Amino acid sequence: MRRISLFAASATVALVVTTLVTPAAAEASGPNAVVVWNSNAQTAIYEVARQGPYVAPRSFAMVQGAVYDAVNAIAGTPYQPYLISPRSHRGDSADAAVATAAHRVLVSIFPAQTASLDAMYAESLAAIPDGRGKSGGIAVGTQTADAMIAARVDDGAFDPSDAWTAGTTPGVWRPTPPTNASDGAWVGSLRSFVIPRNDMFRTSGPPALTSRQYARDVNEVKAIGGVTSAVRTQDQTEAAIWWHDRRLTEWAIKRQLAETQHLNTLQTARMFAMADVANADSLIACFNEKKHWSFWRPVTAVQEASNDGNPATTGDPAWMPLLVTPPFPDYTSGHTCSTATIMTTLRMFFGRDDIPFSAYSADSGTTRNFDSFSAALDEVVEARIWGGVHFRAADEQGVRIGNGVAYYVLSHEFRRR
């Protein structure tokens, strides 16, 4: 079985991202405001608005980018601002800035949730003593939020005219059962946050239908990714379902690391912004690939394998994957693009790979433990095949795109001044 590791896939510029601890204002004694408002953002973005895993990264990048700029400004701007560095004063409240920046961005994205978001905001402000520090933090957070909101006007989000190209010839994507849905094409055309071109990580494309590699990929996912697979183990089944739960890698794990690694407000704001801004661009690059290649999903490929021109594959019209196939093309894998970007960013932020973490998924009813960021990335490559929703080529090329985006973003943004 072919495997790809985080480090093997990172054959790009060497880059070390150092973390500087520079608290310009006294650290709050209560909960980390960045963690609190990241959780609040998850409630608004995912739990209430139900934005998909290919939509939510834009919202999180907007929130965390504004939060980072606010905290960085109050800390004396030890790092490059993402958009702006408003003037701040000694004693300005970082907690007030965090709450204001996050709240203001979220209300701009989800005006229908204003009442619930206002309640969260009031609770956060109530814990901060009134005075110049509180009002100063609010002013800083307002400015960074407004800059982010302005920067994303007319960025192409939710463009109804942007659609996938579907077809009926072998190899070409078409909506898949049971939902037969089509969604998210606009992500590949979305104005990026950092990368200069959405197609700058263009690959050579999926394997030719008549190639040996393609036959291996089809037969692998057919054997192990089917809903009734006799070769997939219970642990592999649980892993496939666990990795399908997007609460974990994109939100819960980062919050867990902020707490277990005892990050202060500035460190947390920077780590979250690095991961979420890079992740948004990774999904943009990945979906640009999907739009360019429009390659069919395993469920279509296996069912129609008798028509693909490859003598080493055999069709099974009744075959269905373990997981429900997402409503867009296979190549490249959005999940491995995203996970590679996040895990690479975390490795670079902490300056090491061997930091353990774990998370529980209600979807699988299990907790999975990892002793390193690269171990997690290696597993998700396999998990998307075990779930029957991606070919190995899509997963491996997704890792390469994700790593490339992470290195590019972190070599251009969020660096020490």
Coordinates of C-alpha atoms in Angstrom, one line a residue:
M1 CA 0.0 0.0 0.0
R2 CA 1.4 3.4 -1.0
R3 CA 1.7 5.9 1.8
I4 CA 2.6 9.6 1.9
S5 CA 3.9 11.3 4.9
L6 CA 3.6 15.0 5.9
F7 CA 7.4 15.4 5.7
A8 CA 7.8 13.5 2.4
A9 CA 5.1 15.7 0.9
S10 CA 6.7 18.9 2.1
A11 CA 9.4 19.1 -0.6
T12 CA 9.2 22.9 -0.8
V13 CA 11.0 25.8 0.8
A14 CA 12.3 25.2 4.3
L15 CA 10.6 27.5 6.8
V16 CA 10.6 27.8 10.5
V17 CA 7.9 29.9 12.2
T18 CA 9.0 31.0 15.6
T19 CA 6.6 31.9 18.3
L20 CA 7.3 35.1 20.3
V21 CA 5.7 35.7 23.6
T22 CA 5.2 39.5 24.0
P23 CA 2.3 40.3 26.3
A24 CA 1.9 44.1 26.1
A25 CA -1.1 44.0 28.4
A26 CA -1.7 41.9 31.5
E27 CA -2.9 38.4 30.6
A28 CA -6.5 37.8 31.7
S29 CA -7.0 35.5 34.6
G30 CA -10.1 34.0 33.2
P31 CA -10.7 31.7 30.1
N32 CA -8.7 32.4 27.0
A33 CA -11.0 34.8 25.0
V34 CA -9.7 33.5 21.7
V35 CA -10.7 30.0 22.6
V36 CA -14.1 31.1 23.8
W37 CA -14.8 33.1 20.7
N38 CA -13.6 30.4 18.4
S39 CA -16.1 28.1 20.1
N40 CA -18.8 30.8 19.7
A41 CA -17.8 31.1 16.0
Q42 CA -18.3 27.3 15.6
T43 CA -21.8 27.7 17.1
A44 CA -22.7 30.4 14.6
I45 CA -20.9 29.0 11.5
Y46 CA -21.5 25.3 11.8
E47 CA -24.1 24.4 14.5
V48 CA -26.6 27.1 13.5
A49 CA -25.8 28.2 9.9
R50 CA -24.7 24.6 9.0
Q51 CA -22.0 25.8 6.7
G52 CA -20.3 22.9 5.0
P53 CA -16.6 22.1 5.5
Y54 CA -15.8 23.7 2.2
V55 CA -17.7 26.9 3.1
A56 CA -16.9 27.4 6.8
P57 CA -13.1 28.0 6.3
R58 CA -13.9 31.4 4.7
S59 CA -15.9 32.4 7.8
F60 CA -13.4 31.2 10.3
A61 CA -10.5 32.9 8.4
M62 CA -12.4 36.2 8.6
V63 CA -13.1 35.8 12.3
Q64 CA -9.6 34.7 13.3
G65 CA -7.8 37.1 11.0
A66 CA -9.7 40.0 12.6
V67 CA -9.1 38.6 16.1
Y68 CA -5.4 38.2 15.4
D69 CA -4.9 41.8 14.1
A70 CA -6.7 43.1 17.2
V71 CA -4.6 41.1 19.7
N72 CA -1.4 41.8 17.8
A73 CA -2.1 45.5 17.8
I74 CA -2.7 45.5 21.6
A75 CA 0.5 43.5 22.1
G76 CA 2.5 46.2 20.3
T77 CA 2.5 44.5 16.9
P78 CA 5.3 42.1 17.4
Y79 CA 4.2 40.2 14.3
Q80 CA 3.1 41.4 10.9
P81 CA -0.5 42.4 10.8
Y82 CA -2.7 40.5 8.4
L83 CA -4.6 43.6 7.3
I84 CA -4.1 46.5 9.7
S85 CA -2.6 47.4 13.1
P86 CA -4.8 50.0 14.7
R87 CA -3.3 52.4 17.3
S88 CA -3.7 51.0 20.8
H89 CA -2.8 52.2 24.3
R90 CA -1.2 50.6 27.2
G91 CA -3.7 48.7 29.2
D92 CA -6.2 48.2 26.4
S93 CA -8.2 45.0 27.0
A94 CA -7.2 42.2 24.7
D95 CA -10.3 40.3 25.8
A96 CA -12.6 43.1 24.8
A97 CA -10.8 43.4 21.4
V98 CA -11.2 39.7 20.8
A99 CA -14.9 39.7 21.6
T100 CA -15.6 42.8 19.6
A101 CA -13.6 41.6 16.5
A102 CA -15.2 38.2 16.5
H103 CA -18.7 39.4 17.2
R104 CA -18.7 42.1 14.6
V105 CA -17.4 39.8 11.9
L106 CA -19.9 37.1 12.7
V107 CA -22.8 39.5 12.7
S108 CA -21.8 40.7 9.3
I109 CA -21.8 37.2 8.0
F110 CA -24.9 36.0 9.8
P111 CA -27.2 39.0 10.4
A112 CA -30.1 36.6 11.3
Q113 CA -28.1 35.5 14.3
T114 CA -27.6 39.0 15.7
A115 CA -29.7 38.4 18.8
S116 CA -27.8 35.3 19.9
L117 CA -24.4 36.8 19.0
D118 CA -25.3 39.9 20.9
A119 CA -26.0 37.8 24.0
M120 CA -22.6 36.1 23.7
Y121 CA -20.9 39.5 23.3
A122 CA -22.7 41.0 26.3
E123 CA -21.6 38.0 28.4
S124 CA -18.0 38.5 27.4
L125 CA -18.0 42.3 28.0
A126 CA -19.7 41.9 31.4
A127 CA -16.7 40.0 32.7
I128 CA -14.4 43.0 31.8
P129 CA -14.2 46.0 34.2
D130 CA -15.6 49.2 32.7
G131 CA -13.0 51.8 31.9
R132 CA -10.5 53.1 29.4
G133 CA -9.0 49.6 28.9
K134 CA -12.3 48.1 28.0
S135 CA -13.3 50.9 25.6
G136 CA -9.8 50.9 24.1
G137 CA -10.1 47.2 23.4
I138 CA -13.5 47.6 21.9
A139 CA -12.2 50.3 19.6
V140 CA -9.3 48.2 18.4
G141 CA -11.5 45.2 17.7
T142 CA -14.0 47.3 15.9
Q143 CA -11.3 48.6 13.5
T144 CA -9.9 45.2 12.7
A145 CA -13.3 43.7 12.2
D146 CA -14.3 46.5 9.8
A147 CA -11.1 46.1 7.8
M148 CA -11.8 42.3 7.4
I149 CA -15.4 42.9 6.4
A150 CA -14.4 45.4 3.8
A151 CA -11.6 43.2 2.5
R152 CA -14.1 40.4 1.7
V153 CA -16.8 42.5 -0.1
D154 CA -17.6 41.0 -3.5
D155 CA -15.0 38.2 -3.0
G156 CA -17.1 35.7 -5.0
A157 CA -18.7 33.8 -2.1
F158 CA -21.9 32.0 -2.8
D159 CA -22.0 33.1 -6.4
P160 CA -25.0 31.3 -7.8
S161 CA -23.8 31.5 -11.4
D162 CA -20.7 29.4 -10.6
A163 CA -21.4 25.7 -11.2
W164 CA -19.6 22.5 -11.7
T165 CA -19.2 21.0 -15.2
A166 CA -20.9 17.6 -15.2
G167 CA -20.9 15.0 -17.9
T168 CA -21.7 11.4 -18.7
T169 CA -18.5 10.3 -20.4
P170 CA -16.1 8.0 -18.5
G171 CA -14.0 9.9 -16.0
V172 CA -16.1 13.0 -15.9
W173 CA -17.8 14.0 -12.6
R174 CA -21.6 13.9 -12.2
P175 CA -23.8 14.2 -9.1
T176 CA -23.7 11.1 -7.0
P177 CA -26.2 9.0 -5.1
P178 CA -28.0 9.1 -2.8
T179 CA -28.2 12.9 -2.7
N180 CA -27.4 13.7 -6.4
A181 CA -26.4 17.1 -5.2
S182 CA -24.1 19.7 -6.7
D183 CA -22.6 22.5 -4.5
G184 CA -19.5 24.6 -3.7
A185 CA -18.2 25.4 -7.2
W186 CA -17.7 29.0 -6.2
V187 CA -15.1 28.1 -3.7
G188 CA -12.6 27.4 -6.5
S189 CA -13.2 31.0 -7.8
L190 CA -13.2 32.7 -4.4
R191 CA -10.8 35.6 -4.0
S192 CA -8.0 34.2 -1.9
F193 CA -6.7 35.5 1.4
V194 CA -3.0 35.3 0.6
I195 CA -2.0 33.1 -2.4
P196 CA -1.7 35.3 -5.5
R197 CA -3.5 32.8 -7.9
N198 CA -6.0 30.1 -7.2
D199 CA -4.3 27.8 -9.7
M200 CA -0.8 28.3 -8.5
F201 CA -0.7 24.7 -7.1
R202 CA -2.0 23.1 -10.3
T203 CA -1.1 19.4 -10.5
S204 CA -0.6 17.1 -13.5
G205 CA -4.1 15.7 -12.9
P206 CA -5.6 12.4 -12.0
P207 CA -4.3 9.1 -13.5
A208 CA -5.4 8.2 -17.0
L209 CA -8.3 5.8 -17.0
T210 CA -6.3 3.2 -18.8
S211 CA -3.3 3.4 -16.5
R212 CA -2.2 0.8 -14.0
Q213 CA -2.3 3.5 -11.2
Y214 CA -5.9 4.2 -11.9
A215 CA -6.8 0.5 -11.8
R216 CA -5.0 0.1 -8.5
D217 CA -6.9 3.1 -7.1
V218 CA -10.2 1.9 -8.3
N219 CA -9.7 -1.7 -7.0
E220 CA -8.4 -0.4 -3.7
V221 CA -11.4 1.8 -2.9
K222 CA -13.8 -0.8 -4.3
A223 CA -12.4 -3.4 -1.9
I224 CA -12.0 -1.4 1.2
G225 CA -14.3 1.6 0.8
G226 CA -17.7 -0.1 0.1
V227 CA -20.5 0.1 2.6
T228 CA -20.4 -3.8 2.9
S229 CA -16.6 -4.2 2.6
A230 CA -15.4 -7.5 4.0
V231 CA -11.8 -6.4 4.3
R232 CA -12.2 -3.1 6.1
T233 CA -11.5 -3.5 9.9
Q234 CA -13.7 -2.0 12.6
D235 CA -10.9 0.4 13.5
Q236 CA -10.8 1.6 9.8
T237 CA -14.5 2.0 9.8
E238 CA -14.4 4.1 12.9
A239 CA -11.5 6.2 11.6
A240 CA -13.4 6.9 8.3
I241 CA -16.4 8.1 10.3
W242 CA -14.3 10.0 12.8
W243 CA -12.5 11.9 10.1
H244 CA -15.8 12.8 8.5
D245 CA -16.7 14.8 11.6
R246 CA -15.3 18.2 10.7
R247 CA -15.7 19.6 14.2
L248 CA -12.4 17.8 15.1
T249 CA -9.4 18.8 13.0
E250 CA -10.6 22.3 12.1
W251 CA -11.8 23.5 15.5
A252 CA -11.7 21.2 18.6
I253 CA -8.1 20.1 18.1
K254 CA -6.7 23.6 17.8
R255 CA -8.6 24.7 20.9
Q256 CA -7.3 21.6 22.8
L257 CA -3.7 22.5 21.8
A258 CA -4.1 26.1 22.9
E259 CA -5.0 24.8 26.4
T260 CA -2.6 21.8 26.7
Q261 CA 0.3 23.9 25.4
H262 CA -0.6 26.8 27.7
L263 CA -0.8 29.4 25.0
N264 CA -1.5 33.0 25.9
T265 CA -4.0 35.2 24.1
L266 CA -1.5 36.5 21.5
Q267 CA -0.1 33.0 20.8
T268 CA -3.6 31.5 20.5
A269 CA -4.8 34.3 18.2
R270 CA -1.8 33.9 16.0
M271 CA -2.0 30.1 15.8
F272 CA -5.7 30.2 14.9
A273 CA -5.2 32.9 12.3
M274 CA -2.3 31.1 10.7
A275 CA -4.2 27.8 10.5
D276 CA -7.6 29.3 9.4
V277 CA -6.3 31.7 6.8
A278 CA -4.0 29.1 5.3
N279 CA -6.8 26.6 5.4
A280 CA -9.2 28.9 3.5
D281 CA -6.6 29.3 0.8
S282 CA -6.0 25.6 0.7
L283 CA -9.6 24.9 0.1
I284 CA -9.7 27.5 -2.6
A285 CA -6.7 26.0 -4.4
C286 CA -8.2 22.5 -4.0
F287 CA -11.5 23.4 -5.4
N288 CA -9.9 25.2 -8.2
E289 CA -8.3 21.8 -9.0
K290 CA -11.7 20.1 -8.8
K291 CA -13.1 22.6 -11.2
H292 CA -10.2 22.2 -13.6
W293 CA -10.2 18.4 -13.7
S294 CA -13.8 17.6 -13.0
F295 CA -12.9 13.9 -12.2
W296 CA -15.6 11.4 -11.2
R297 CA -16.0 10.0 -7.7
P298 CA -15.3 6.4 -6.7
V299 CA -19.0 5.6 -6.5
T300 CA -19.5 6.5 -10.2
A301 CA -16.2 4.9 -11.2
V302 CA -16.8 1.6 -9.5
Q303 CA -20.4 1.3 -10.7
E304 CA -19.3 2.1 -14.3
A305 CA -15.9 0.5 -14.4
S306 CA -16.9 -1.8 -17.2
N307 CA -17.0 1.3 -19.4
D308 CA -13.7 2.9 -18.4
G309 CA -11.6 1.2 -21.0
N310 CA -9.3 -0.4 -18.4
P311 CA -9.2 -4.2 -18.6
A312 CA -8.0 -4.4 -14.9
T313 CA -11.3 -2.9 -13.6
T314 CA -14.7 -4.5 -13.4
G315 CA -18.0 -2.6 -12.8
D316 CA -20.3 -3.2 -9.9
P317 CA -23.6 -1.2 -10.5
A318 CA -24.7 -2.0 -6.9
W319 CA -21.6 -0.7 -5.2
M320 CA -22.0 2.1 -2.7
P321 CA -19.4 3.8 -0.4
L322 CA -19.4 3.7 3.4
L323 CA -19.8 7.5 3.6
V324 CA -22.1 9.8 1.7
T325 CA -20.1 11.3 -1.2
P326 CA -19.8 15.1 -1.0
P327 CA -21.5 17.1 -3.8
F328 CA -18.5 17.9 -5.9
P329 CA -15.7 16.2 -7.9
D330 CA -13.0 13.9 -6.5
Y331 CA -9.7 15.4 -7.5
T332 CA -8.2 16.7 -5.4
S333 CA -9.4 15.8 -1.9
G334 CA -10.6 18.8 0.1
H335 CA -10.1 16.9 3.3
T336 CA -6.5 16.1 2.8
C337 CA -5.8 19.6 1.4
S338 CA -7.3 21.0 4.6
T339 CA -5.7 18.6 7.0
A340 CA -2.3 18.9 5.5
T341 CA -2.5 22.7 5.7
I342 CA -3.6 22.6 9.3
M343 CA -1.2 20.0 10.5
T344 CA 1.8 21.6 8.7
T345 CA 0.9 24.9 10.2
L346 CA 0.7 23.5 13.7
R347 CA 4.0 21.7 13.3
M348 CA 5.6 25.0 12.1
F349 CA 4.0 27.1 14.8
F350 CA 5.2 24.8 17.6
G351 CA 8.5 24.0 15.9
R352 CA 8.0 20.2 16.5
D353 CA 5.9 17.4 15.2
D354 CA 5.6 15.1 18.2
I355 CA 2.8 16.9 20.2
P356 CA 0.0 14.4 21.2
F357 CA -3.6 15.2 20.8
S358 CA -7.0 13.4 20.7
A359 CA -10.6 14.1 20.1
Y360 CA -14.0 12.4 20.6
S361 CA -16.5 12.2 17.8
A362 CA -20.2 11.7 18.5
D363 CA -20.6 10.6 14.9
S364 CA -18.3 7.5 15.4
G365 CA -18.8 7.3 19.1
T366 CA -15.0 7.0 19.5
T367 CA -11.9 8.9 20.5
R368 CA -8.8 8.8 18.4
N369 CA -5.4 9.6 19.7
F370 CA -2.3 10.8 17.8
D371 CA 1.2 11.2 18.9
S372 CA 2.2 13.7 16.2
F373 CA 0.7 16.0 13.5
S374 CA 2.2 13.8 10.7
A375 CA 0.5 10.7 12.2
A376 CA -2.9 12.4 11.9
L377 CA -2.2 13.4 8.3
D378 CA -1.1 9.9 7.4
E379 CA -4.3 8.5 8.8
V380 CA -6.7 10.9 7.0
V381 CA -5.2 9.9 3.6
E382 CA -6.2 6.4 4.4
A383 CA -9.5 7.3 6.0
R384 CA -11.0 8.9 2.9
I385 CA -10.3 5.7 1.0
W386 CA -11.7 3.6 3.8
G387 CA -14.8 5.7 3.6
G388 CA -15.1 5.2 -0.2
V389 CA -15.2 8.8 -1.1
H390 CA -11.8 9.5 -2.6
F391 CA -9.2 7.7 -4.7
R392 CA -5.6 7.6 -3.3
A393 CA -4.3 9.9 -6.0
A394 CA -6.8 12.6 -5.0
D395 CA -5.7 12.2 -1.3
E396 CA -2.0 12.3 -2.0
Q397 CA -2.2 15.3 -4.3
G398 CA -4.4 17.0 -1.8
V399 CA -1.6 16.7 0.8
R400 CA 0.9 18.2 -1.6
I401 CA -1.4 21.2 -2.3
G402 CA -2.2 21.6 1.4
N403 CA 1.5 21.6 2.3
G404 CA 2.4 24.0 -0.5
V405 CA -0.3 26.5 0.5
A406 CA 0.8 26.3 4.2
Y407 CA 4.4 27.1 3.3
Y408 CA 3.5 29.9 1.0
V409 CA 1.1 31.6 3.4
L410 CA 3.4 31.3 6.4
S411 CA 6.4 32.6 4.4
H412 CA 4.4 35.7 3.6
E413 CA 2.1 36.4 6.6
F414 CA 2.1 36.3 10.4
R415 CA 5.8 36.5 10.7
R416 CA 7.8 38.2 13.4
R417 CA 8.6 41.9 12.6

